[in-house]
Each structure stands twice: as structure tokens, then as C-alpha cells.
Short mmCIF file of C-alpha atoms and ligand atoms in Angstrom, two decimals:
data_model
loop_
_atom_site.label_atom_id
_atom_site.label_comp_id
_atom_site.label_asym_id
_atom_site.label_seq_id
_atom_site.Cartn_x
_atom_site.Cartn_y
_atom_site.Cartn_z
CA MET A 7 102.30 139.20 67.59
CA THR A 8 101.55 136.09 69.62
CA LYS A 9 104.51 134.21 71.03
CA SER A 10 105.30 130.64 70.06
CA ILE A 11 105.37 127.90 72.71
CA GLU A 12 109.11 127.49 72.09
CA GLN A 13 109.63 131.17 72.88
CA ILE A 14 107.55 130.99 76.06
CA LEU A 15 109.43 127.91 77.25
CA LEU A 16 112.71 129.81 77.00
CA GLN A 17 111.54 132.46 79.47
CA ASN A 18 112.34 132.32 83.17
CA GLU A 19 108.96 133.64 84.22
CA TYR A 20 105.50 133.20 82.78
CA SER A 21 102.66 135.68 82.68
CA LYS A 22 99.07 134.54 82.98
CA GLU A 23 98.74 134.85 79.20
CA ASP A 24 101.82 132.66 78.68
CA ILE A 25 100.35 130.00 80.97
CA VAL A 26 97.04 130.06 79.10
CA CYS A 27 98.98 129.39 75.87
CA LEU A 28 100.90 126.52 77.46
CA LEU A 29 97.69 124.99 78.80
CA GLN A 30 96.25 124.99 75.29
CA ALA A 31 99.31 123.46 73.63
CA THR A 32 98.72 120.50 71.30
CA GLY A 33 100.84 118.21 69.10
CA GLU A 34 104.51 119.24 68.85
CA ASP A 35 103.95 122.19 71.20
CA GLU A 36 102.59 119.91 73.89
CA LYS A 37 105.55 117.57 73.39
CA ALA A 38 107.96 120.50 73.84
CA LEU A 39 106.19 121.44 77.09
CA PHE A 40 106.43 117.88 78.39
CA ARG A 41 110.12 117.66 77.40
CA LYS A 42 110.89 120.77 79.38
CA SER A 43 108.86 119.73 82.45
CA SER A 44 110.53 116.27 82.56
CA GLU A 45 113.94 117.94 82.39
CA VAL A 46 113.03 120.25 85.27
CA LYS A 47 111.70 117.33 87.25
CA LEU A 48 114.86 115.24 86.82
CA LYS A 49 117.08 118.18 87.66
CA TYR A 50 115.28 119.35 90.78
CA VAL A 51 113.54 116.35 92.34
CA GLY A 52 115.23 113.43 90.55
CA LYS A 53 113.83 110.07 89.57
CA ASN A 54 112.53 109.04 92.99
CA VAL A 55 108.81 108.39 93.29
CA TYR A 56 107.46 108.43 96.83
CA PHE A 57 104.63 106.25 98.07
CA ARG A 58 101.91 107.48 100.38
CA GLY A 59 99.64 104.62 101.41
CA LEU A 60 96.13 106.05 101.21
CA ILE A 61 93.51 105.04 103.79
CA GLU A 62 90.04 106.37 103.03
CA PHE A 63 88.71 105.48 106.42
CA SER A 64 85.21 106.96 106.30
CA ASN A 65 82.76 108.37 103.76
CA ILE A 66 80.64 110.13 106.38
CA CYS A 67 80.63 113.82 105.48
CA GLU A 68 78.94 116.94 106.83
CA LYS A 69 79.53 118.86 103.64
CA ASP A 70 77.50 118.93 100.47
CA CYS A 71 79.94 119.85 97.69
CA LEU A 72 77.96 119.79 94.45
CA TYR A 73 80.51 117.64 92.56
CA CYS A 74 81.16 114.90 95.09
CA GLY A 75 79.58 111.45 95.14
CA ILE A 76 79.74 111.13 98.95
CA ARG A 77 78.18 114.53 99.71
CA SER A 78 75.85 114.41 102.69
CA SER A 79 72.66 114.72 100.62
CA ASN A 80 73.42 111.62 98.56
CA ARG A 81 71.12 109.04 100.13
CA HIS A 82 72.29 106.24 97.82
CA VAL A 83 75.63 105.94 99.56
CA SER A 84 76.13 103.25 102.13
CA ARG A 85 78.07 105.05 104.86
CA TYR A 86 81.02 103.38 106.58
CA ASN A 87 83.56 104.16 109.25
CA ILE A 88 86.48 101.76 109.43
CA ALA A 89 87.35 100.65 112.97
CA ASP A 90 90.53 101.98 114.58
CA ALA A 91 92.02 98.48 114.73
CA GLU A 92 91.63 98.12 110.95
CA ILE A 93 93.20 101.52 110.30
CA LEU A 94 96.15 100.62 112.51
CA LYS A 95 96.51 97.32 110.67
CA ALA A 96 96.68 99.19 107.35
CA ALA A 97 99.23 101.60 108.86
CA LYS A 98 101.31 98.65 109.98
CA PHE A 99 101.12 97.22 106.48
CA ALA A 100 102.40 100.53 105.07
CA TYR A 101 105.23 100.61 107.61
CA GLU A 102 106.26 97.02 107.02
CA ASN A 103 106.21 97.49 103.27
CA LYS A 104 108.46 100.53 103.58
CA TYR A 105 105.91 103.00 102.24
CA ALA A 106 107.40 105.46 104.75
CA SER A 107 104.33 107.63 104.68
CA LEU A 108 100.59 107.39 104.73
CA VAL A 109 97.59 109.56 104.04
CA LEU A 110 94.47 109.47 106.19
CA GLN A 111 91.48 110.82 104.30
CA SER A 112 87.75 110.93 104.93
CA GLY A 113 84.63 113.01 104.58
CA GLU A 114 84.63 116.15 106.67
CA ARG A 115 83.52 116.11 110.31
CA SER A 116 84.23 118.62 113.03
CA ASP A 117 82.60 117.11 116.13
CA LYS A 118 84.66 116.59 119.25
CA ALA A 119 84.48 112.79 119.09
CA PHE A 120 85.98 112.85 115.59
CA ILE A 121 88.74 115.28 116.55
CA ASN A 122 89.71 113.19 119.58
CA ARG A 123 89.64 110.01 117.58
CA ILE A 124 92.06 111.39 114.98
CA THR A 125 94.41 112.64 117.69
CA LYS A 126 94.45 109.21 119.28
CA LEU A 127 94.98 107.45 115.94
CA LEU A 128 97.86 109.73 114.99
CA LYS A 129 99.62 109.00 118.28
CA GLU A 130 99.09 105.27 117.88
CA ILE A 131 100.40 105.25 114.32
CA LYS A 132 103.51 107.10 115.42
CA LYS A 133 103.97 104.56 118.22
CA LEU A 134 103.50 101.44 116.12
CA SER A 135 106.07 102.71 113.62
CA ASN A 136 108.73 103.87 116.14
CA ASN A 137 107.95 107.39 115.04
CA GLU A 138 109.12 106.52 111.55
CA LEU A 139 105.97 106.62 109.45
CA GLY A 140 105.25 110.07 108.04
CA ILE A 141 101.58 111.04 108.20
CA THR A 142 99.63 113.26 105.83
CA ILE A 143 96.03 114.05 106.70
CA SER A 144 93.25 115.27 104.46
CA LEU A 145 90.25 115.92 106.68
CA GLY A 146 88.88 119.17 105.35
CA GLU A 147 88.28 122.48 107.06
CA GLN A 148 88.92 122.64 110.81
CA THR A 149 89.74 125.27 113.41
CA LYS A 150 93.33 126.35 113.93
CA GLU A 151 93.26 124.65 117.34
CA THR A 152 92.29 121.35 115.77
CA TYR A 153 95.02 121.64 113.13
CA GLN A 154 97.48 122.38 115.94
CA GLU A 155 96.26 119.43 118.04
CA TRP A 156 96.71 117.00 115.11
CA PHE A 157 100.09 118.48 114.27
CA ASP A 158 101.23 117.98 117.87
CA ALA A 159 99.92 114.41 117.75
CA GLY A 160 102.20 113.59 114.80
CA ALA A 161 100.70 114.67 111.46
CA HIS A 162 103.16 116.77 109.49
CA ARG A 163 101.53 117.25 106.10
CA TYR A 164 98.01 118.35 105.24
CA LEU A 165 96.11 118.27 101.97
CA LEU A 166 93.29 120.74 101.48
CA ARG A 167 92.43 121.51 97.91
CA ILE A 168 91.35 125.03 97.12
CA GLU A 169 89.23 123.35 94.37
CA SER A 170 89.32 126.66 92.49
CA SER A 171 91.10 129.92 93.25
CA ASN A 172 88.23 131.77 91.56
CA LYS A 173 85.68 132.63 94.21
CA ASP A 174 82.78 132.86 91.74
CA LEU A 175 83.55 129.45 90.33
CA TYR A 176 83.98 128.06 93.85
CA ASN A 177 80.53 129.37 94.70
CA LYS A 178 79.05 127.70 91.63
CA ILE A 179 80.32 124.26 92.60
CA HIS A 180 79.40 124.49 96.28
CA PRO A 181 76.13 125.27 98.00
CA TYR A 182 76.06 128.98 98.65
CA ASN A 183 76.14 129.01 102.46
CA GLU A 184 78.55 129.73 105.29
CA LYS A 185 79.55 126.06 105.51
CA HIS A 186 81.03 126.26 102.03
CA SER A 187 82.79 129.60 101.88
CA HIS A 188 85.85 130.38 99.80
CA GLU A 189 87.14 132.73 102.51
CA THR A 190 87.11 129.91 105.07
CA ARG A 191 88.95 127.64 102.67
CA LEU A 192 91.67 130.26 102.21
CA LYS A 193 91.82 130.93 105.94
CA CYS A 194 92.27 127.22 106.62
CA LEU A 195 95.18 126.99 104.17
CA GLN A 196 96.79 129.90 105.99
CA TYR A 197 96.26 128.21 109.38
CA LEU A 198 97.92 125.06 108.08
CA GLN A 199 100.99 126.99 107.01
CA ASP A 200 101.07 128.92 110.28
CA VAL A 201 100.89 125.76 112.37
CA GLY A 202 103.87 124.40 110.44
CA TYR A 203 102.44 121.70 108.19
CA GLN A 204 103.84 120.93 104.79
CA THR A 205 100.84 122.36 103.09
CA GLY A 206 99.27 120.76 100.07
CA THR A 207 96.49 122.02 97.86
CA GLY A 208 95.05 121.40 94.43
CA VAL A 209 92.16 121.90 92.07
CA MET A 210 89.83 119.91 89.87
CA ILE A 211 90.44 120.31 86.17
CA GLY A 212 87.69 120.47 83.57
CA LEU A 213 84.91 121.66 85.88
CA PRO A 214 81.77 123.14 84.38
CA PHE A 215 82.09 126.96 84.09
CA GLN A 216 85.91 126.75 84.34
CA SER A 217 88.09 128.64 81.84
CA TYR A 218 91.76 128.33 80.87
CA GLU A 219 92.29 131.62 82.58
CA ASP A 220 90.87 130.19 85.82
CA LEU A 221 93.35 127.33 85.61
CA ALA A 222 96.27 129.68 84.91
CA ASN A 223 95.21 131.67 87.98
CA ASP A 224 95.07 128.46 90.00
CA LEU A 225 98.71 127.75 89.18
CA LEU A 226 99.72 131.32 90.00
CA PHE A 227 97.78 131.05 93.26
CA MET A 228 99.78 127.96 94.25
CA GLN A 229 102.98 129.81 93.46
CA LYS A 230 101.98 132.93 95.35
CA PHE A 231 100.81 130.93 98.36
CA ASP A 232 104.19 129.16 98.36
CA ILE A 233 102.53 125.79 98.56
CA ASP A 234 104.70 122.69 99.28
CA MET A 235 102.66 119.93 97.66
CA VAL A 236 99.97 119.70 95.02
CA GLY A 237 97.48 117.03 94.10
CA MET A 238 95.25 117.97 91.20
CA GLY A 239 93.20 115.81 88.94
CA PRO A 240 90.47 115.80 86.34
CA TYR A 241 86.93 116.48 87.46
CA ILE A 242 84.86 113.37 86.78
CA GLU A 243 81.12 113.75 86.90
CA HIS A 244 79.02 111.62 89.22
CA ASP A 245 75.39 111.01 88.28
CA GLU A 246 74.11 111.34 91.85
CA THR A 247 75.35 114.93 92.24
CA PRO A 248 73.83 118.30 91.27
CA LEU A 249 76.73 119.21 88.93
CA TYR A 250 75.83 116.23 86.74
CA GLU A 251 73.22 118.47 85.19
CA PHE A 252 76.01 120.32 83.38
CA ARG A 253 77.67 117.24 81.90
CA ASP A 254 76.92 118.28 78.33
CA SER A 255 78.96 121.44 78.73
CA LEU A 256 82.12 119.57 79.75
CA MET A 257 85.13 118.86 77.58
CA SER A 258 85.63 115.16 76.81
CA LEU A 259 87.22 112.98 79.50
CA ASN A 260 90.24 112.58 77.28
CA ASP A 261 90.62 116.34 76.90
CA ARG A 262 90.34 116.78 80.67
CA PHE A 263 93.02 114.14 81.04
CA ARG A 264 95.43 115.86 78.61
CA LEU A 265 94.75 119.22 80.22
CA THR A 266 95.59 117.77 83.64
CA LEU A 267 98.92 116.55 82.28
CA ARG A 268 99.64 120.03 80.93
CA MET A 269 98.67 121.59 84.28
CA ILE A 270 101.14 119.26 86.03
CA ALA A 271 103.85 120.06 83.49
CA VAL A 272 103.44 123.84 83.80
CA LEU A 273 103.32 123.61 87.59
CA ARG A 274 106.56 121.59 87.65
CA ILE A 275 108.25 124.33 85.63
CA LEU A 276 106.79 127.08 87.85
CA MET A 277 107.51 125.37 91.17
CA LYS A 278 110.53 123.20 90.55
CA ASP A 279 111.06 121.57 93.93
CA ILE A 280 107.57 120.89 95.25
CA ASN A 281 105.97 117.48 95.58
CA ILE A 282 103.32 116.79 92.96
CA ALA A 283 101.03 113.79 93.28
CA ALA A 284 99.82 111.77 90.32
CA ALA A 285 96.10 111.85 91.18
CA THR A 286 94.11 108.62 91.22
CA ALA A 287 91.42 110.28 89.10
CA LEU A 288 93.90 110.21 86.19
CA GLN A 289 93.82 106.45 86.30
CA ALA A 290 90.03 106.47 86.13
CA ILE A 291 90.36 107.88 82.60
CA ASP A 292 93.52 106.17 81.35
CA PRO A 293 94.82 102.96 82.96
CA LEU A 294 98.35 104.39 82.62
CA GLY A 295 97.31 107.91 83.57
CA ARG A 296 99.37 108.20 86.73
CA GLU A 297 102.49 106.82 85.05
CA LYS A 298 102.18 109.44 82.35
CA ALA A 299 101.97 112.14 85.02
CA LEU A 300 105.08 110.75 86.74
CA ARG A 301 107.07 110.98 83.53
CA LEU A 302 106.38 114.62 82.97
CA GLY A 303 106.37 116.14 86.42
CA ALA A 304 104.69 114.29 89.30
CA ASN A 305 106.84 112.55 91.94
CA VAL A 306 104.35 111.17 94.48
CA ILE A 307 101.83 108.35 94.10
CA MET A 308 99.20 107.27 96.59
CA PRO A 309 98.49 103.52 96.42
CA ASN A 310 95.15 102.76 98.00
CA ILE A 311 95.57 100.60 101.12
CA THR A 312 92.03 101.02 102.42
CA PRO A 313 90.68 97.63 103.58
CA THR A 314 89.09 96.29 100.40
CA ASN A 315 85.54 95.68 101.59
CA GLU A 316 84.86 99.41 101.93
CA ARG A 317 86.66 100.74 98.87
CA ALA A 318 83.61 100.58 96.64
CA ASN A 319 81.77 102.98 98.94
CA TYR A 320 84.31 105.80 98.69
CA LEU A 321 83.23 106.90 95.26
CA LEU A 322 83.87 110.60 94.93
CA TYR A 323 83.48 110.07 91.18
CA LYS A 324 82.48 107.23 88.88
CA ASN A 325 84.90 104.67 87.41
CA LYS A 326 87.21 104.82 90.39
CA PRO A 327 90.08 102.36 89.84
CA CYS A 328 91.42 99.61 92.15
CA ILE A 329 88.29 99.25 94.24
CA ASP A 330 88.56 95.48 94.34
CA GLU A 331 92.28 94.91 94.88
CA GLY A 332 93.94 94.20 98.21
CA ALA A 333 96.86 96.29 99.48
CA ASP A 334 99.43 93.64 98.53
CA ASP A 335 98.20 93.59 94.96
CA CYS A 336 98.51 97.35 94.91
CA THR A 337 102.17 97.31 95.93
CA ASN A 338 103.17 94.81 93.26
CA CYS A 339 101.20 96.60 90.63
CA MET A 340 102.72 99.94 91.68
CA GLU A 341 106.27 98.69 91.41
CA ALA A 342 105.70 97.52 87.87
CA ARG A 343 104.01 100.79 86.99
CA ILE A 344 106.79 102.98 88.38
CA ASN A 345 109.49 101.01 86.58
CA MET A 346 107.49 101.52 83.45
CA ALA A 347 107.45 105.28 84.04
CA ASP A 348 111.23 105.16 84.32
CA GLY A 349 111.14 106.15 87.97
CA GLU A 350 112.68 104.68 91.10
CA ILE A 351 110.72 104.01 94.25
CA GLY A 352 111.90 105.94 97.29
CA TYR A 353 111.29 103.02 99.66
CA GLY A 354 111.77 103.87 103.32
CA LYS A 355 112.23 107.57 102.55
CA TRP A 356 109.83 110.22 103.75
CA GLY A 357 110.28 112.15 100.54
CA ASP A 358 109.41 115.49 102.07
CA SER A 359 108.88 118.39 99.77
CA LYS A 360 112.28 120.00 99.14
CA HIS A 361 110.42 123.22 98.76
CA PHE A 362 109.24 122.96 102.36
CA SER A 363 112.77 122.60 103.76
CA ARG A 364 113.82 125.62 101.74
CA ARG A 365 110.74 127.61 102.78
CA ILE A 366 111.21 127.13 106.52
CA LYS A 367 114.92 128.01 106.36
CA LYS A 368 114.07 131.43 104.96
N1 SAH B 403 86.63 115.65 102.55
C1 SAH B 403 87.97 116.03 102.32
C2 SAH B 403 88.81 114.94 101.70
C3 SAH B 403 88.11 114.02 100.73
S1 SAH B 403 87.59 114.72 99.22
C4 SAH B 403 88.04 117.29 101.47
O1 SAH B 403 87.06 117.62 100.80
O2 SAH B 403 89.09 117.93 101.53
C5 SAH B 403 89.13 114.87 98.37
C6 SAH B 403 89.08 115.56 97.03
O3 SAH B 403 88.33 114.81 96.10
C7 SAH B 403 88.41 116.91 97.01
O4 SAH B 403 89.27 117.92 97.44
C8 SAH B 403 87.99 117.05 95.54
O5 SAH B 403 88.90 117.87 94.82
C9 SAH B 403 88.07 115.62 95.01
N2 SAH B 403 86.79 115.25 94.35
C10 SAH B 403 85.57 115.22 94.90
N3 SAH B 403 84.64 114.93 93.95
C11 SAH B 403 85.30 114.79 92.77
C12 SAH B 403 84.91 114.51 91.43
N4 SAH B 403 83.62 114.32 91.11
N5 SAH B 403 85.86 114.43 90.49
C13 SAH B 403 87.15 114.60 90.81
N6 SAH B 403 87.60 114.88 92.05
C14 SAH B 403 86.69 114.98 93.03
FE1 SF4 B 404 82.73 115.90 101.72
FE2 SF4 B 404 85.21 116.28 100.73
FE3 SF4 B 404 83.23 115.28 99.20
FE4 SF4 B 404 83.12 117.85 99.92
S1 SF4 B 404 84.69 116.87 98.62
S2 SF4 B 404 81.41 116.40 100.00
S3 SF4 B 404 84.01 117.74 101.97
S4 SF4 B 404 84.15 114.34 100.99
#
């Protein structure tokens, strides 16, 4: 006999089959799932919502991921690289507005000039903020030495999404070559943990060829890997990418959105004390998407503080929100949004993953 959602929610551990059921919950069942995940969230991580000011400083990328609007083969993109002085100005803005932490993200590059530049920037950001600003980086796959160099220069968290824990699916959404190998992705996540980063990963939800079972395995992968932070969001098709061809096989945007909320809820129950980000892609589907995620499990939000003139060129997917607002507008708008989600802003607090502190004490 199949179990009811209520029965599953009473268990302390979930099997893959249980997770598949939870991910498919609708109506009252979905409400029960969200009730439980909000309770877990309040109990283990509280009401605080932490800000990470996001600087998308360059859309130049060596990779060619089949889903991404800024992939190297897309010739319609106007490529930019924000000057160091501008990045430092944005970092100063984050510091002065008590964001406490920022995220530096860009397309992937592995040349020496890029590596040195990041090292220098990290040191300068630490200096301009009296060592106070926490720095997360999200700069793709690198060697262990590079991860170590950036860690030593001041970065302490790293985001590298696994995109999918299923190797076959991973191979379907990336070009099949050594530059895009699932093994390397896994190896990099391991390096990040070994170096000592708070390690973040995530997946896209609603990809072509993806099943509920894949998503359940993704959540179990995060648990098994003992990940500290997760940022996962709906896949949103981009018409200048190869995966666009499969758009007719996708679930509706609204269904991808609901499924993302259920993924966040189940993850919060599985991994009670990790940091979970409310992905920007949620807001591309529902203007209140991130607030909904905060209510039922997420506790981190990443306001975009990229200098406005370049925002419109960092389009990983279509319909990206906030591409024409300045950083000040973002802060005000964020405050209102977080109050609405019944959260409290952790101004001036690093908001490290509690899971990480527990993990390194072991
Ligand atoms: N180049 C770095 C960081 C920028 S891309 C990297 O790849 O790690 C950051 C994330 O954007 C990716 O991990 C991917 O999950 C997400 N992304 C890319 N294209 C997307 C799309 N079409 N829809 C939703 N998310 C997308
Ligand atoms: Fe480049 Fe990241 Fe986009 Fe892949 S997902 S093409 S690595 S920016």
C-alpha cells in the first residue's frame, strides 16, 4: 500500500521513494509539506534572512553549457568585464549597507591573468572592509591550487552547482567533451571541501530529460556529500541555446516554480541547519517567488549589486528580474520583501552555515 504524505512527514528519515512522493505533492499534501519545512526552518535556523550582495562582474566564459545564455558559442551576447575599481565600489556599497557578505560570480575562465586578478580583488575587498566582509565566490571549475590560492586570499565560501547528480543527464545538458565532465565537477566539489570552504552546490529544476527520481537523487546527493549551502532554482529556457529545442517537452514555468519550492522544502527537512538561497530565477517566474521560498525553507537572498549598466548582459536565462534597478533600489525593495515573508534581516552578520560549524568540529 502506498504511504500518505502525512505518514511520510512523520518519519525521521526518507527513502528515495518517499522523496519522490513529497516532490509530487499537490493541494493539501503540498501545504502539509510546507508547514513542516517552515517549522523545521524556524526551529533550526530561525527567522534571520542573510544578504549576499551579488556582483556578476563578467559574462566572458570559456564553457559552452547547453542551457546557458552566456555560453561561449552565443555570438549575440555583448561581452563585458567590469573594471576592478567598479567591483571594489560595489563591495564598499555592500559593506557600508551592512550586507556583511558578497558573492563574486562570472563566466568561467582559468587563465593565469584571471586567477591573479581574483586573488588581488579578494585581498583588496578584505582590506577595504577591515576584514569584515565575508566573500563567496562562484567561478566554476578550477584546480585545487587555484581554490587554495583564493581561499588564502580571503574567500571562505564557494558555490559550484552540480547541475545534476545524474551523470547521463549531465552529459545531455553539456557538450560531451573533457571540458564538461561530470567527474571533474565532482572532483572540484571535493577539492573545495578539502581546502576548507563552506561548500555550496545546487541543481536546475525542470530540465529536459529530468525525472522526479533524478531530483530525489539530487537531494540525497547533497545530503551524502554533507554540503553546507544550496542554491537551486528552476531551469528557464533561453532561445539562443541548444536546449531550447526541447522546450515543448518541459513542464510549465509555473509547475517548475512549484516543484522548486517543494525541492527547497524537502531539502530543509533533510538538512535542517544548512544555508539555502532563494534563487533569483524564482523571481523570474513569480514576482514574489523568492519570498515564498523564504517562508518555507530558504534563509539566504542575493540582492544584485552589479553596476546597472551591465546587468542586462548577464542573461543566463530570459526574463531575468531587476536588470534595470540600482543597488540602492535593491536594498529598499529587499527590506520590504523580507518583512513581507515574515523574516528578519541579519544585517551585519555573516550568517555562516550552522551546518559548516558543526561539520568542521567533527
Ligand atoms: N560560470 C559559473 C557561475 C555562473 S553560472 C558556473 O557555471 O558555475 C551560475 C548558474 O546559473 C549555473 O550553475 C546554472 O545552474 C545557472 N543557469 C545557467 N543557465 C540557466 C538557465 N537557463 N536557467 C536557470 N539557471 C541557469
Ligand atoms: Fe559559463 Fe557558467 Fe554559463 Fe556554463 S553555466 S556557460 S560555465 S556561465
